[in-house]
Short mmCIF file of C-alpha atoms in Angstrom, two decimals:
data_model
loop_
_atom_site.label_atom_id
_atom_site.label_comp_id
_atom_site.label_asym_id
_atom_site.label_seq_id
_atom_site.Cartn_x
_atom_site.Cartn_y
_atom_site.Cartn_z
CA MET A 1 -61.56 18.73 -45.90
CA ARG A 2 -59.03 16.00 -46.54
CA HIS A 3 -56.88 18.54 -48.44
CA LEU A 4 -56.94 20.92 -45.44
CA PHE A 5 -55.99 18.06 -43.12
CA LEU A 6 -53.03 17.09 -45.31
CA CYS A 7 -51.88 20.72 -45.48
CA ALA A 8 -52.02 20.94 -41.69
CA VAL A 9 -50.02 17.72 -41.32
CA LEU A 10 -47.37 18.92 -43.79
CA ALA A 11 -47.14 22.27 -42.02
CA CYS A 12 -46.62 20.52 -38.69
CA MET A 13 -43.93 18.31 -40.24
CA ASP A 14 -42.13 21.38 -41.62
CA MET A 15 -42.28 23.06 -38.21
CA GLN A 16 -40.98 19.91 -36.53
CA THR A 17 -38.09 19.66 -39.02
CA ALA A 18 -37.17 23.32 -38.51
CA TYR A 19 -37.37 22.88 -34.73
CA SER A 20 -35.18 19.74 -34.88
CA GLU A 21 -32.59 21.57 -37.00
CA GLU A 22 -32.59 24.48 -34.55
CA ILE A 23 -32.16 22.18 -31.54
CA SER A 24 -29.39 20.28 -33.36
CA SER A 25 -27.59 23.55 -34.11
CA ILE A 26 -27.88 24.72 -30.50
CA SER A 27 -26.58 21.39 -29.16
CA ASN A 28 -23.50 21.68 -31.41
CA GLN A 29 -22.84 25.30 -30.50
CA LYS A 30 -19.61 25.99 -28.59
CA ILE A 31 -19.90 29.80 -28.48
CA ASN A 32 -22.76 31.81 -27.00
CA LEU A 33 -22.23 35.48 -27.86
CA ALA A 34 -24.89 38.16 -28.27
CA LEU A 35 -25.01 41.09 -30.68
CA GLU A 36 -24.07 43.50 -27.88
CA ASP A 37 -20.81 41.54 -27.42
CA CYS A 38 -19.74 42.30 -30.99
CA VAL A 39 -17.13 44.92 -31.89
CA LEU A 40 -17.46 45.22 -35.68
CA VAL A 41 -20.85 43.77 -36.62
CA LYS A 42 -23.42 45.36 -34.33
CA TYR A 43 -26.47 44.96 -36.59
CA PRO A 44 -28.46 41.99 -37.93
CA VAL A 45 -27.34 40.39 -41.20
CA PRO A 46 -29.17 38.03 -43.61
CA ASP A 47 -28.76 34.29 -43.11
CA LYS A 48 -26.67 33.84 -46.29
CA GLY A 49 -23.59 35.69 -47.44
CA ILE A 50 -20.16 35.75 -49.04
CA VAL A 51 -16.90 36.84 -47.42
CA CYS A 52 -13.70 38.01 -49.13
CA SER A 53 -10.39 39.09 -47.63
CA ASN A 54 -9.64 41.14 -50.76
CA TYR A 55 -11.22 44.54 -50.08
CA GLU A 56 -11.55 45.58 -53.74
CA ARG A 57 -13.02 42.22 -54.77
CA ALA A 58 -15.64 42.46 -52.03
CA LEU A 59 -16.54 45.96 -53.23
CA ARG A 60 -16.82 44.81 -56.84
CA LEU A 61 -18.98 41.86 -55.84
CA SER A 62 -21.25 44.05 -53.72
CA LYS A 63 -22.10 46.08 -56.83
CA LYS A 64 -24.07 43.04 -58.02
CA LEU A 65 -26.62 43.73 -55.26
CA ASP A 66 -29.71 45.91 -55.49
CA ASN A 67 -30.94 48.17 -52.67
CA LEU A 68 -27.42 48.21 -51.26
CA GLU A 69 -26.92 49.08 -47.59
CA MET A 70 -23.25 49.53 -46.63
CA HIS A 71 -21.92 49.12 -43.08
CA LYS A 72 -18.30 50.23 -42.75
CA SER A 73 -15.83 49.86 -39.90
CA ALA A 74 -12.91 52.04 -38.87
CA TRP A 75 -10.74 48.90 -38.92
CA GLY A 76 -11.39 48.19 -42.62
CA PRO A 77 -13.91 45.32 -42.69
CA PHE A 78 -17.35 46.11 -44.07
CA VAL A 79 -20.67 44.38 -44.63
CA ALA A 80 -22.80 45.18 -47.68
CA ILE A 81 -26.43 44.04 -47.43
CA GLY A 82 -28.68 43.98 -50.46
CA ASP A 83 -30.84 41.97 -52.84
CA TYR A 84 -29.65 39.46 -55.43
CA LYS A 85 -32.39 38.08 -57.67
CA GLY A 86 -34.92 39.17 -55.06
CA ARG A 87 -33.15 37.48 -52.12
CA LYS A 88 -31.55 39.37 -49.25
CA ILE A 89 -27.87 38.45 -48.80
CA PHE A 90 -24.66 40.06 -47.56
CA ILE A 91 -21.15 40.54 -48.93
CA SER A 92 -18.44 41.14 -46.33
CA CYS A 93 -14.77 42.03 -46.38
CA ALA A 94 -12.88 40.24 -43.60
CA PRO A 95 -9.16 40.79 -42.85
CA VAL A 96 -6.31 38.71 -44.22
CA GLY A 97 -5.24 35.87 -41.93
CA SER A 98 -6.60 34.50 -38.68
CA GLY A 99 -7.88 37.95 -37.69
CA ALA A 100 -10.73 37.23 -40.09
CA GLY A 101 -12.04 34.95 -37.36
CA LEU A 102 -13.33 38.01 -35.50
CA VAL A 103 -15.51 39.02 -38.46
CA PHE A 104 -16.63 35.43 -39.12
CA THR A 105 -17.62 35.03 -35.48
CA GLU A 106 -19.60 38.26 -35.41
CA LEU A 107 -21.37 37.52 -38.70
CA PHE A 108 -22.67 34.25 -37.26
CA VAL A 109 -23.70 36.06 -34.06
CA ALA A 110 -25.52 38.67 -36.18
CA GLY A 111 -27.67 36.08 -37.95
CA ALA A 112 -25.59 34.42 -40.67
CA LYS A 113 -26.16 30.68 -41.06
CA TYR A 114 -24.48 29.98 -44.41
CA ILE A 115 -21.21 31.64 -45.42
CA ILE A 116 -19.20 31.07 -48.60
CA ARG A 117 -15.66 32.38 -48.64
CA TYR A 118 -14.53 33.56 -52.08
CA GLY A 119 -10.76 33.94 -52.04
CA SER A 120 -7.58 33.24 -53.96
CA ASP A 121 -5.30 30.24 -53.70
CA ASP A 122 -1.89 30.79 -52.09
CA VAL A 123 -0.46 27.56 -53.50
CA LYS A 124 3.02 28.09 -54.94
CA SER A 125 3.58 27.98 -58.72
CA PRO A 126 0.18 26.64 -59.85
CA PRO A 127 -0.21 25.57 -63.51
CA ALA A 128 -1.49 28.29 -65.85
CA SER A 129 -4.65 26.26 -66.51
CA ASP A 130 -5.69 26.76 -62.88
CA ALA A 131 -6.61 30.36 -63.74
CA TYR A 132 -9.96 29.10 -65.05
CA LEU A 133 -10.51 26.37 -62.45
CA VAL A 134 -13.02 26.77 -59.62
CA LYS A 135 -11.47 25.17 -56.55
CA ILE A 136 -14.16 24.05 -54.10
CA VAL A 137 -12.73 23.49 -50.63
CA ASP A 138 -14.55 20.76 -48.71
CA GLU A 139 -12.03 20.42 -45.87
CA ALA A 140 -9.20 22.39 -44.27
CA ASP A 141 -6.41 21.56 -41.84
CA ASN A 142 -3.13 22.75 -40.26
CA LEU A 143 -4.91 25.24 -37.98
CA PHE A 144 -3.13 25.53 -34.64
CA GLY A 145 -2.98 29.06 -33.19
CA PHE A 146 -6.67 29.91 -33.61
CA ASN A 147 -7.67 26.49 -32.27
CA ILE A 148 -5.51 26.96 -29.19
CA GLN A 149 -6.86 30.45 -28.49
CA SER A 150 -10.43 29.15 -28.98
CA GLY A 151 -10.03 26.52 -26.26
CA VAL A 152 -10.37 23.65 -28.73
CA ASP A 153 -9.45 20.16 -27.51
CA PRO A 154 -5.71 19.64 -28.21
CA GLU A 155 -6.53 16.43 -30.07
CA GLU A 156 -8.22 18.58 -32.75
CA TRP A 157 -5.32 21.00 -33.26
CA GLY A 158 -4.16 20.87 -36.88
CA GLN A 159 -6.70 18.20 -37.80
CA SER A 160 -9.13 18.27 -40.70
CA ILE A 161 -12.24 20.46 -40.40
CA GLU A 162 -14.98 19.67 -42.88
CA ALA A 163 -16.92 22.23 -44.86
CA SER A 164 -20.71 22.20 -44.86
CA PRO A 165 -21.87 19.33 -47.12
CA GLN A 166 -24.97 21.39 -47.91
CA ILE A 167 -22.95 24.32 -49.28
CA VAL A 168 -20.43 22.08 -51.05
CA GLN A 169 -23.27 20.29 -52.85
CA ALA A 170 -24.74 23.64 -53.93
CA LEU A 171 -21.33 24.73 -55.24
CA ILE A 172 -20.82 21.50 -57.17
CA SER A 173 -24.33 21.37 -58.66
CA THR A 174 -24.16 25.04 -59.70
CA ALA A 175 -20.77 24.49 -61.35
CA LYS A 176 -22.14 21.50 -63.28
CA LEU A 177 -25.23 23.43 -64.32
CA LYS A 178 -23.10 26.29 -65.66
CA GLY A 179 -20.53 23.99 -67.29
CA ILE A 180 -17.73 25.38 -65.10
CA VAL A 181 -14.53 23.37 -64.66
CA HIS A 182 -14.24 22.63 -60.95
CA GLU A 183 -12.44 20.43 -58.45
CA THR A 184 -12.87 19.66 -54.75
CA ARG A 185 -9.79 20.25 -52.64
CA ILE A 186 -8.30 20.30 -49.18
CA CYS A 187 -6.99 23.68 -48.04
CA HIS A 188 -3.92 23.77 -45.79
CA HIS A 189 -3.87 26.75 -43.45
CA LEU A 190 -1.07 29.31 -43.83
CA GLU A 191 -0.33 31.17 -40.62
CA ASN A 192 2.87 32.66 -42.01
CA TYR A 193 2.48 33.27 -45.75
CA HIS A 194 6.18 33.67 -46.54
CA GLY A 195 7.16 30.87 -44.20
CA LEU A 196 5.33 28.10 -46.00
CA ARG A 197 5.77 29.58 -49.49
CA LEU A 198 9.44 30.61 -49.22
CA PRO A 199 11.05 28.43 -46.54
CA HIS A 200 14.49 28.88 -48.13
CA LYS A 201 14.35 32.58 -47.19
CA PHE A 202 14.47 31.68 -43.50
CA SER A 203 17.43 30.62 -41.40
CA LEU A 204 18.61 27.05 -41.96
CA GLU A 205 17.21 25.84 -38.65
CA ARG A 206 13.81 27.39 -39.28
CA SER A 207 13.80 26.35 -42.91
CA ASP A 208 14.27 22.73 -41.87
CA ARG A 209 11.29 22.94 -39.52
CA ILE A 210 9.10 24.59 -42.17
CA ASN A 211 10.05 21.99 -44.78
CA ALA A 212 9.13 19.25 -42.31
CA ILE A 213 5.66 20.80 -42.01
CA LEU A 214 5.32 20.96 -45.80
CA GLU A 215 6.48 17.38 -46.18
CA HIS A 216 3.84 16.27 -43.68
CA LEU A 217 1.07 18.22 -45.45
CA ASN A 218 2.10 16.92 -48.86
CA LYS A 219 1.51 13.33 -47.72
CA ASN A 220 -2.19 13.96 -48.24
CA SER A 221 -3.08 12.50 -51.65
CA LYS A 222 -5.92 14.97 -52.24
CA SER A 223 -5.39 18.00 -54.49
CA ALA A 224 -4.31 20.80 -52.17
CA SER A 225 -4.68 24.55 -51.91
CA TYR A 226 -3.35 26.97 -49.32
CA ASP A 227 -4.84 30.08 -47.79
CA MET A 228 -4.89 32.06 -44.54
CA GLU A 229 -8.62 32.22 -43.79
CA THR A 230 -10.54 29.08 -44.81
CA ALA A 231 -9.59 26.86 -41.87
CA VAL A 232 -10.50 29.69 -39.48
CA LEU A 233 -13.91 30.08 -41.15
CA PHE A 234 -14.57 26.33 -40.95
CA ARG A 235 -13.54 26.31 -37.28
CA VAL A 236 -15.88 29.17 -36.40
CA ALA A 237 -18.78 27.64 -38.35
CA LYS A 238 -18.24 24.33 -36.57
CA ASP A 239 -18.17 26.06 -33.18
CA PHE A 240 -21.54 27.66 -33.92
CA GLY A 241 -23.01 24.48 -35.42
CA LEU A 242 -23.55 26.40 -38.68
CA HIS A 243 -22.39 26.25 -42.31
CA ALA A 244 -19.37 27.38 -44.33
CA ALA A 245 -17.40 26.45 -47.45
CA THR A 246 -14.83 28.09 -49.71
CA VAL A 247 -14.23 28.64 -53.41
CA LEU A 248 -10.76 29.71 -54.53
CA GLN A 249 -9.65 31.50 -57.67
CA THR A 250 -6.06 31.21 -58.90
CA VAL A 251 -4.36 34.55 -59.56
CA ASN A 252 -0.74 35.28 -60.47
CA LYS A 253 1.21 35.65 -57.22
CA GLU A 254 4.54 34.61 -58.75
CA ASN A 255 5.46 37.84 -60.57
CA ALA A 256 8.53 39.45 -58.96
CA LYS A 257 7.52 43.00 -59.94
CA LEU A 258 3.73 43.05 -60.11
CA SER A 259 1.22 42.02 -57.48
CA ALA A 260 -1.67 39.76 -58.41
CA TYR A 261 -3.87 42.81 -58.96
CA GLU A 262 -1.56 45.06 -60.98
CA GLY A 263 -1.10 45.46 -64.75
CA GLU A 264 -1.77 42.39 -66.87
CA ASN A 265 -2.26 40.27 -63.74
CA TYR A 266 -5.12 42.53 -62.71
CA GLN A 267 -6.74 42.32 -66.13
CA GLN A 268 -6.69 38.53 -66.14
CA ALA A 269 -7.96 38.31 -62.56
CA ARG A 270 -10.84 40.67 -63.37
CA GLU A 271 -11.78 38.79 -66.55
CA VAL A 272 -12.04 35.51 -64.65
CA GLU A 273 -13.94 37.19 -61.80
CA GLU A 274 -16.55 38.60 -64.14
CA GLY A 275 -16.59 35.70 -66.59
CA ILE A 276 -16.76 32.83 -64.11
CA PHE A 277 -16.72 33.49 -60.39
CA PHE A 278 -19.04 36.39 -59.55
CA ASN A 279 -22.34 35.04 -60.88
CA TYR A 280 -21.32 31.48 -60.01
CA VAL A 281 -20.76 32.10 -56.30
CA LEU A 282 -23.85 34.31 -56.02
CA ASP A 283 -26.08 31.77 -57.76
CA ALA A 284 -24.66 28.91 -55.67
CA LEU A 285 -25.53 30.85 -52.52
CA LEU A 286 -29.18 30.99 -53.58
CA GLU A 287 -29.18 27.21 -54.18
CA ILE A 288 -28.52 26.46 -50.51
#
């Protein structure tokens, strides 16, 4: 009898905790869209998933899922829903740049609560050793345009947006468990890829302005990465009162003749994907 009473008390406590978390999430929510408002994601998705802006990488990663159900869009993004180690998750391809915010928004509307972005670092001239380093992004900044168009308080424009501590902890603990070399980083948002990577290619007046931005960003003492989607994802997650974090792989974007996914660059990127990142990011997702 006492055992049944304790079970009932524990069950009530679990329900109260879940209810409190739900109320907390609702109170933090800044966007109230419904599935019928969505353009690309018009179907329910699991509560946990991974997003990539690289279409081919997202496809390769989705092949790790069993019972795969593919939802494609005429605009290019897709959502693959399936089972990984018996758990239902999704893998989605979202566009390059701030336009990914549309997909992120609709994934959260469709039922996602925890999203990990798996992308590549846009930092210029990284050391060769970074190829095997897992970069865990726990904050992002330098986001202006998307903030403005989202009606965010001007005082928050460009400021730091934190990742979900819950996801970051899962990423760190999984990396330690697997013996993976990792590092936590800040990710500076790139709105114009060539602008912030190649300021000298712009007119003198514009180059001076771009270099001033870079100088300001480089004052941060934390190890830094750059990409075009992470800050947008963190913004959207914050607006929904939900969870997001990013892991970045370093691929060769410095070759004048080959892209990061051509020839020998492609081979190295694939080896690191398969050898380190794929199982790591999937297993970390299940640890949340």
